[in-house]
Amino acid sequence: MKRILLLLLLIPSISFAKKCVMHADKNEIALSWIAYKTPLKAGVGGKFTKLGIRNDLKGEKLSELLTGIQFEIDSSSTSTGNTDRDGKIVKFFFRKMVKGLMISGKTEKYSKKILHTKLTMNGVTKTVELKVEKLKNMITATGVIDVFDFNLYESLKGINKACYDLHEGKTWNDVKVILEIKLKESC
């Protein structure tokens, strides 16, 4: 009898347990990058200001929140804090893409702290893996893309030639990408 009473007392607390949901406003998502120049591989940071994310994010688990994010980045929205540099990057790198200035994609799967993202650039589609870290109200996903995987040989040659002296003759083909998502949680 005591067990039945105890069970009856626990049932309401179980059925009324609150579920927490994570939310992210599409305007609270940032994508930055670090490209490299000079033989010593000095980093040059920048970001895209137009990500073209279609929907706000929502989910009880990270896998729900992070899966299915669609985006269409306008690469001419490059911003490094230096308008002359921005113009050179757009003119001599992104405008050399034969399939237009847009970079599109979709996050396909989140598993074991890795976000698998299908990325289309210059008419080439590849899956890029981003390592995910969650700290309180922020998710950070980082990874590296090789511009050669997207047939951007001419683009790399173009920016290297335009910035030859500044880059000391060397522009690297790997670019670090950093996705940051500001979270809110409601229970």
PDB file of N, CA and C in Angstrom, residues 10-86:
ATOM      1  N   LEU A  10       4.534  10.350  -6.971  1.00  0.00           N
ATOM      2  CA  LEU A  10       5.584  10.642  -7.953  1.00  0.00           C
ATOM      3  C   LEU A  10       5.035  10.907  -9.350  1.00  0.00           C
ATOM      4  N   ILE A  11       3.931  10.316  -9.690  1.00  0.00           N
ATOM      5  CA  ILE A  11       3.380  10.446 -11.044  1.00  0.00           C
ATOM      6  C   ILE A  11       3.129  11.911 -11.421  1.00  0.00           C
ATOM      7  N   PRO A  12       2.501  12.710 -10.565  1.00  0.00           N
ATOM      8  CA  PRO A  12       2.303  14.102 -10.976  1.00  0.00           C
ATOM      9  C   PRO A  12       3.609  14.837 -11.233  1.00  0.00           C
ATOM     10  N   SER A  13       4.644  14.592 -10.461  1.00  0.00           N
ATOM     11  CA  SER A  13       5.907  15.292 -10.685  1.00  0.00           C
ATOM     12  C   SER A  13       6.575  14.827 -11.965  1.00  0.00           C
ATOM     13  N   ILE A  14       6.377  13.576 -12.303  1.00  0.00           N
ATOM     14  CA  ILE A  14       6.941  13.063 -13.554  1.00  0.00           C
ATOM     15  C   ILE A  14       6.198  13.649 -14.746  1.00  0.00           C
ATOM     16  N   SER A  15       4.896  13.655 -14.683  1.00  0.00           N
ATOM     17  CA  SER A  15       4.123  14.124 -15.830  1.00  0.00           C
ATOM     18  C   SER A  15       4.206  15.635 -16.023  1.00  0.00           C
ATOM     19  N   PHE A  16       4.538  16.376 -14.953  1.00  0.00           N
ATOM     20  CA  PHE A  16       4.638  17.817 -15.075  1.00  0.00           C
ATOM     21  C   PHE A  16       6.078  18.313 -15.190  1.00  0.00           C
ATOM     22  N   ALA A  17       7.011  17.404 -15.430  1.00  0.00           N
ATOM     23  CA  ALA A  17       8.411  17.811 -15.592  1.00  0.00           C
ATOM     24  C   ALA A  17       8.521  18.731 -16.810  1.00  0.00           C
ATOM     25  N   LYS A  18       9.232  19.820 -16.624  1.00  0.00           N
ATOM     26  CA  LYS A  18       9.365  20.799 -17.700  1.00  0.00           C
ATOM     27  C   LYS A  18      10.461  20.367 -18.668  1.00  0.00           C
ATOM     28  N   LYS A  19      10.170  20.537 -19.937  1.00  0.00           N
ATOM     29  CA  LYS A  19      11.176  20.306 -20.962  1.00  0.00           C
ATOM     30  C   LYS A  19      11.754  21.654 -21.353  1.00  0.00           C
ATOM     31  N   CYS A  20      13.040  21.689 -21.483  1.00  0.00           N
ATOM     32  CA  CYS A  20      13.707  22.913 -21.899  1.00  0.00           C
ATOM     33  C   CYS A  20      13.938  22.874 -23.403  1.00  0.00           C
ATOM     34  N   VAL A  21      13.763  24.020 -24.028  1.00  0.00           N
ATOM     35  CA  VAL A  21      13.948  24.144 -25.470  1.00  0.00           C
ATOM     36  C   VAL A  21      14.972  25.244 -25.720  1.00  0.00           C
ATOM     37  N   MET A  22      15.931  24.944 -26.587  1.00  0.00           N
ATOM     38  CA  MET A  22      16.927  25.928 -26.995  1.00  0.00           C
ATOM     39  C   MET A  22      16.411  26.662 -28.233  1.00  0.00           C
ATOM     40  N   HIS A  23      16.662  27.964 -28.271  1.00  0.00           N
ATOM     41  CA  HIS A  23      16.246  28.801 -29.398  1.00  0.00           C
ATOM     42  C   HIS A  23      17.448  29.613 -29.873  1.00  0.00           C
ATOM     43  N   ALA A  24      17.474  29.898 -31.158  1.00  0.00           N
ATOM     44  CA  ALA A  24      18.477  30.813 -31.706  1.00  0.00           C
ATOM     45  C   ALA A  24      17.813  31.619 -32.812  1.00  0.00           C
ATOM     46  N   ASP A  25      17.886  32.920 -32.681  1.00  0.00           N
ATOM     47  CA  ASP A  25      17.379  33.830 -33.697  1.00  0.00           C
ATOM     48  C   ASP A  25      18.347  33.786 -34.880  1.00  0.00           C
ATOM     49  N   LYS A  26      17.829  33.685 -36.092  1.00  0.00           N
ATOM     50  CA  LYS A  26      18.704  33.604 -37.280  1.00  0.00           C
ATOM     51  C   LYS A  26      19.624  34.806 -37.400  1.00  0.00           C
ATOM     52  N   ASN A  27      19.246  35.928 -36.783  1.00  0.00           N
ATOM     53  CA  ASN A  27      20.081  37.118 -36.814  1.00  0.00           C
ATOM     54  C   ASN A  27      21.156  37.111 -35.733  1.00  0.00           C
ATOM     55  N   GLU A  28      21.148  36.095 -34.884  1.00  0.00           N
ATOM     56  CA  GLU A  28      22.147  35.954 -33.818  1.00  0.00           C
ATOM     57  C   GLU A  28      23.170  34.863 -34.175  1.00  0.00           C
ATOM     58  N   ILE A  29      23.298  34.597 -35.470  1.00  0.00           N
ATOM     59  CA  ILE A  29      24.238  33.591 -35.969  1.00  0.00           C
ATOM     60  C   ILE A  29      25.305  34.317 -36.782  1.00  0.00           C
ATOM     61  N   ALA A  30      26.562  34.006 -36.507  1.00  0.00           N
ATOM     62  CA  ALA A  30      27.671  34.678 -37.192  1.00  0.00           C
ATOM     63  C   ALA A  30      28.601  33.640 -37.811  1.00  0.00           C
ATOM     64  N   LEU A  31      29.136  33.967 -38.971  1.00  0.00           N
ATOM     65  CA  LEU A  31      30.107  33.108 -39.636  1.00  0.00           C
ATOM     66  C   LEU A  31      31.344  33.942 -39.949  1.00  0.00           C
ATOM     67  N   SER A  32      32.437  33.567 -39.317  1.00  0.00           N
ATOM     68  CA  SER A  32      33.696  34.255 -39.580  1.00  0.00           C
ATOM     69  C   SER A  32      34.705  33.262 -40.147  1.00  0.00           C
ATOM     70  N   TRP A  33      35.821  33.781 -40.608  1.00  0.00           N
ATOM     71  CA  TRP A  33      36.842  32.939 -41.226  1.00  0.00           C
ATOM     72  C   TRP A  33      38.219  33.539 -40.976  1.00  0.00           C
ATOM     73  N   ILE A  34      39.203  32.689 -41.096  1.00  0.00           N
ATOM     74  CA  ILE A  34      40.598  33.127 -41.037  1.00  0.00           C
ATOM     75  C   ILE A  34      41.300  32.514 -42.240  1.00  0.00           C
ATOM     76  N   ALA A  35      41.791  33.388 -43.127  1.00  0.00           N
ATOM     77  CA  ALA A  35      42.592  32.955 -44.271  1.00  0.00           C
ATOM     78  C   ALA A  35      44.049  33.242 -43.906  1.00  0.00           C
ATOM     79  N   TYR A  36      44.962  32.656 -44.655  1.00  0.00           N
ATOM     80  CA  TYR A  36      46.373  32.757 -44.273  1.00  0.00           C
ATOM     81  C   TYR A  36      47.231  33.270 -45.418  1.00  0.00           C
ATOM     82  N   LYS A  37      48.220  34.088 -45.032  1.00  0.00           N
ATOM     83  CA  LYS A  37      49.144  34.675 -46.004  1.00  0.00           C
ATOM     84  C   LYS A  37      50.562  34.594 -45.448  1.00  0.00           C
ATOM     85  N   THR A  38      51.518  34.836 -46.269  1.00  0.00           N
ATOM     86  CA  THR A  38      52.962  34.855 -45.993  1.00  0.00           C
ATOM     87  C   THR A  38      53.489  33.448 -45.700  1.00  0.00           C
ATOM     88  N   PRO A  39      54.764  33.227 -45.953  1.00  0.00           N
ATOM     89  CA  PRO A  39      55.348  31.915 -45.647  1.00  0.00           C
ATOM     90  C   PRO A  39      55.204  31.520 -44.172  1.00  0.00           C
ATOM     91  N   LEU A  40      55.058  32.516 -43.270  1.00  0.00           N
ATOM     92  CA  LEU A  40      54.881  32.207 -41.850  1.00  0.00           C
ATOM     93  C   LEU A  40      53.426  31.940 -41.483  1.00  0.00           C
ATOM     94  N   LYS A  41      52.536  31.973 -42.459  1.00  0.00           N
ATOM     95  CA  LYS A  41      51.116  31.656 -42.311  1.00  0.00           C
ATOM     96  C   LYS A  41      50.420  32.601 -41.330  1.00  0.00           C
ATOM     97  N   ALA A  42      50.544  33.889 -41.593  1.00  0.00           N
ATOM     98  CA  ALA A  42      49.865  34.902 -40.793  1.00  0.00           C
ATOM     99  C   ALA A  42      48.372  34.885 -41.118  1.00  0.00           C
ATOM    100  N   GLY A  43      47.539  34.923 -40.102  1.00  0.00           N
ATOM    101  CA  GLY A  43      46.092  34.880 -40.293  1.00  0.00           C
ATOM    102  C   GLY A  43      45.493  36.242 -40.591  1.00  0.00           C
ATOM    103  N   VAL A  44      44.496  36.242 -41.475  1.00  0.00           N
ATOM    104  CA  VAL A  44      43.704  37.430 -41.780  1.00  0.00           C
ATOM    105  C   VAL A  44      42.254  37.042 -41.540  1.00  0.00           C
ATOM    106  N   GLY A  45      41.620  37.700 -40.581  1.00  0.00           N
ATOM    107  CA  GLY A  45      40.252  37.352 -40.215  1.00  0.00           C
ATOM    108  C   GLY A  45      39.220  38.206 -40.904  1.00  0.00           C
ATOM    109  N   GLY A  46      38.056  37.626 -41.079  1.00  0.00           N
ATOM    110  CA  GLY A  46      36.929  38.340 -41.666  1.00  0.00           C
ATOM    111  C   GLY A  46      35.644  37.613 -41.347  1.00  0.00           C
ATOM    112  N   LYS A  47      34.555  38.158 -41.871  1.00  0.00           N
ATOM    113  CA  LYS A  47      33.249  37.531 -41.681  1.00  0.00           C
ATOM    114  C   LYS A  47      32.366  37.852 -42.877  1.00  0.00           C
ATOM    115  N   PHE A  48      31.260  37.125 -42.962  1.00  0.00           N
ATOM    116  CA  PHE A  48      30.231  37.433 -43.951  1.00  0.00           C
ATOM    117  C   PHE A  48      29.085  38.098 -43.207  1.00  0.00           C
ATOM    118  N   THR A  49      28.587  39.206 -43.734  1.00  0.00           N
ATOM    119  CA  THR A  49      27.497  39.910 -43.066  1.00  0.00           C
ATOM    120  C   THR A  49      26.120  39.498 -43.574  1.00  0.00           C
ATOM    121  N   LYS A  50      26.067  38.779 -44.694  1.00  0.00           N
ATOM    122  CA  LYS A  50      24.786  38.308 -45.243  1.00  0.00           C
ATOM    123  C   LYS A  50      24.829  36.787 -45.364  1.00  0.00           C
ATOM    124  N   LEU A  51      24.262  36.112 -44.340  1.00  0.00           N
ATOM    125  CA  LEU A  51      24.304  34.647 -44.306  1.00  0.00           C
ATOM    126  C   LEU A  51      23.102  33.989 -44.967  1.00  0.00           C
ATOM    127  N   GLY A  52      22.022  34.693 -45.124  1.00  0.00           N
ATOM    128  CA  GLY A  52      20.848  34.131 -45.786  1.00  0.00           C
ATOM    129  C   GLY A  52      20.297  32.898 -45.097  1.00  0.00           C
ATOM    130  N   ILE A  53      20.325  32.880 -43.766  1.00  0.00           N
ATOM    131  CA  ILE A  53      19.738  31.756 -43.031  1.00  0.00           C
ATOM    132  C   ILE A  53      18.234  31.943 -43.052  1.00  0.00           C
ATOM    133  N   ARG A  54      17.512  30.894 -43.419  1.00  0.00           N
ATOM    134  CA  ARG A  54      16.087  31.021 -43.694  1.00  0.00           C
ATOM    135  C   ARG A  54      15.196  31.036 -42.459  1.00  0.00           C
ATOM    136  N   ASN A  55      15.570  30.300 -41.414  1.00  0.00           N
ATOM    137  CA  ASN A  55      14.676  30.163 -40.263  1.00  0.00           C
ATOM    138  C   ASN A  55      15.418  30.315 -38.946  1.00  0.00           C
ATOM    139  N   ASP A  56      14.677  30.709 -37.915  1.00  0.00           N
ATOM    140  CA  ASP A  56      15.215  30.660 -36.562  1.00  0.00           C
ATOM    141  C   ASP A  56      15.398  29.194 -36.191  1.00  0.00           C
ATOM    142  N   LEU A  57      16.249  28.925 -35.198  1.00  0.00           N
ATOM    143  CA  LEU A  57      16.543  27.557 -34.799  1.00  0.00           C
ATOM    144  C   LEU A  57      15.839  27.227 -33.494  1.00  0.00           C
ATOM    145  N   LYS A  58      15.464  25.933 -33.338  1.00  0.00           N
ATOM    146  CA  LYS A  58      14.758  25.503 -32.139  1.00  0.00           C
ATOM    147  C   LYS A  58      14.961  24.006 -31.959  1.00  0.00           C
ATOM    148  N   GLY A  59      15.143  23.573 -30.702  1.00  0.00           N
ATOM    149  CA  GLY A  59      15.252  22.148 -30.434  1.00  0.00           C
ATOM    150  C   GLY A  59      15.502  21.863 -28.965  1.00  0.00           C
ATOM    151  N   GLU A  60      15.060  20.694 -28.542  1.00  0.00           N
ATOM    152  CA  GLU A  60      15.309  20.262 -27.169  1.00  0.00           C
ATOM    153  C   GLU A  60      16.739  19.749 -27.017  1.00  0.00           C
ATOM    154  N   LYS A  61      17.279  19.204 -28.096  1.00  0.00           N
ATOM    155  CA  LYS A  61      18.648  18.677 -28.097  1.00  0.00           C
ATOM    156  C   LYS A  61      19.452  19.423 -29.161  1.00  0.00           C
ATOM    157  N   LEU A  62      20.768  19.382 -29.003  1.00  0.00           N
ATOM    158  CA  LEU A  62      21.625  20.035 -30.003  1.00  0.00           C
ATOM    159  C   LEU A  62      21.399  19.458 -31.394  1.00  0.00           C
ATOM    160  N   SER A  63      21.178  18.158 -31.484  1.00  0.00           N
ATOM    161  CA  SER A  63      20.969  17.542 -32.799  1.00  0.00           C
ATOM    162  C   SER A  63      19.737  18.123 -33.490  1.00  0.00           C
ATOM    163  N   GLU A  64      18.686  18.425 -32.731  1.00  0.00           N
ATOM    164  CA  GLU A  64      17.484  19.027 -33.311  1.00  0.00           C
ATOM    165  C   GLU A  64      17.744  20.477 -33.720  1.00  0.00           C
ATOM    166  N   LEU A  65      18.449  21.198 -32.869  1.00  0.00           N
ATOM    167  CA  LEU A  65      18.727  22.608 -33.124  1.00  0.00           C
ATOM    168  C   LEU A  65      19.635  22.796 -34.334  1.00  0.00           C
ATOM    169  N   LEU A  66      20.653  21.952 -34.460  1.00  0.00           N
ATOM    170  CA  LEU A  66      21.694  22.164 -35.468  1.00  0.00           C
ATOM    171  C   LEU A  66      21.430  21.484 -36.812  1.00  0.00           C
ATOM    172  N   THR A  67      20.518  20.551 -36.874  1.00  0.00           N
ATOM    173  CA  THR A  67      20.272  19.826 -38.119  1.00  0.00           C
ATOM    174  C   THR A  67      19.243  20.548 -38.982  1.00  0.00           C
ATOM    175  N   GLY A  68      19.584  20.704 -40.245  1.00  0.00           N
ATOM    176  CA  GLY A  68      18.646  21.285 -41.206  1.00  0.00           C
ATOM    177  C   GLY A  68      18.745  22.784 -41.390  1.00  0.00           C
ATOM    178  N   ILE A  69      19.807  23.400 -40.912  1.00  0.00           N
ATOM    179  CA  ILE A  69      19.975  24.844 -41.107  1.00  0.00           C
ATOM    180  C   ILE A  69      20.344  25.084 -42.571  1.00  0.00           C
ATOM    181  N   GLN A  70      19.534  25.846 -43.276  1.00  0.00           N
ATOM    182  CA  GLN A  70      19.815  26.177 -44.674  1.00  0.00           C
ATOM    183  C   GLN A  70      20.347  27.598 -44.748  1.00  0.00           C
ATOM    184  N   PHE A  71      21.317  27.807 -45.631  1.00  0.00           N
ATOM    185  CA  PHE A  71      21.914  29.129 -45.754  1.00  0.00           C
ATOM    186  C   PHE A  71      22.313  29.399 -47.184  1.00  0.00           C
ATOM    187  N   GLU A  72      22.394  30.685 -47.516  1.00  0.00           N
ATOM    188  CA  GLU A  72      22.860  31.143 -48.822  1.00  0.00           C
ATOM    189  C   GLU A  72      23.659  32.419 -48.595  1.00  0.00           C
ATOM    190  N   ILE A  73      24.964  32.266 -48.510  1.00  0.00           N
ATOM    191  CA  ILE A  73      25.866  33.357 -48.158  1.00  0.00           C
ATOM    192  C   ILE A  73      26.193  34.187 -49.398  1.00  0.00           C
ATOM    193  N   ASP A  74      26.046  35.485 -49.266  1.00  0.00           N
ATOM    194  CA  ASP A  74      26.478  36.411 -50.314  1.00  0.00           C
ATOM    195  C   ASP A  74      27.945  36.725 -50.030  1.00  0.00           C
ATOM    196  N   SER A  75      28.856  36.150 -50.818  1.00  0.00           N
ATOM    197  CA  SER A  75      30.287  36.319 -50.548  1.00  0.00           C
ATOM    198  C   SER A  75      30.753  37.762 -50.743  1.00  0.00           C
ATOM    199  N   SER A  76      29.964  38.578 -51.439  1.00  0.00           N
ATOM    200  CA  SER A  76      30.346  39.985 -51.573  1.00  0.00           C
ATOM    201  C   SER A  76      30.088  40.751 -50.276  1.00  0.00           C
ATOM    202  N   SER A  77      29.504  40.086 -49.273  1.00  0.00           N
ATOM    203  CA  SER A  77      29.293  40.716 -47.966  1.00  0.00           C
ATOM    204  C   SER A  77      30.502  40.506 -47.050  1.00  0.00           C
ATOM    205  N   THR A  78      31.641  40.174 -47.647  1.00  0.00           N
ATOM    206  CA  THR A  78      32.885  40.005 -46.903  1.00  0.00           C
ATOM    207  C   THR A  78      33.233  41.269 -46.139  1.00  0.00           C
ATOM    208  N   SER A  79      33.586  41.101 -44.874  1.00  0.00           N
ATOM    209  CA  SER A  79      33.975  42.245 -44.050  1.00  0.00           C
ATOM    210  C   SER A  79      35.166  41.862 -43.179  1.00  0.00           C
ATOM    211  N   THR A  80      36.267  42.586 -43.377  1.00  0.00           N
ATOM    212  CA  THR A  80      37.480  42.346 -42.585  1.00  0.00           C
ATOM    213  C   THR A  80      37.832  43.535 -41.698  1.00  0.00           C
ATOM    214  N   GLY A  81      37.037  44.589 -41.788  1.00  0.00           N
ATOM    215  CA  GLY A  81      37.363  45.803 -41.063  1.00  0.00           C
ATOM    216  C   GLY A  81      38.237  46.743 -41.873  1.00  0.00           C
ATOM    217  N   ASN A  82      38.546  46.345 -43.113  1.00  0.00           N
ATOM    218  CA  ASN A  82      39.386  47.155 -43.994  1.00  0.00           C
ATOM    219  C   ASN A  82      38.713  47.143 -45.374  1.00  0.00           C
ATOM    220  N   THR A  83      38.092  48.253 -45.759  1.00  0.00           N
ATOM    221  CA  THR A  83      37.315  48.269 -47.001  1.00  0.00           C
ATOM    222  C   THR A  83      38.160  48.014 -48.245  1.00  0.00           C
ATOM    223  N   ASP A  84      39.418  48.469 -48.258  1.00  0.00           N
ATOM    224  CA  ASP A  84      40.288  48.179 -49.412  1.00  0.00           C
ATOM    225  C   ASP A  84      40.535  46.678 -49.526  1.00  0.00           C
ATOM    226  N   ARG A  85      40.823  46.030 -48.393  1.00  0.00           N
ATOM    227  CA  ARG A  85      41.046  44.586 -48.390  1.00  0.00           C
ATOM    228  C   ARG A  85      39.776  43.858 -48.813  1.00  0.00           C
ATOM    229  N   ASP A  86      38.625  44.288 -48.283  1.00  0.00           N
ATOM    230  CA  ASP A  86      37.351  43.651 -48.644  1.00  0.00           C
ATOM    231  C   ASP A  86      37.142  43.689 -50.153  1.00  0.00           C
TER     232      ASP A  86
END
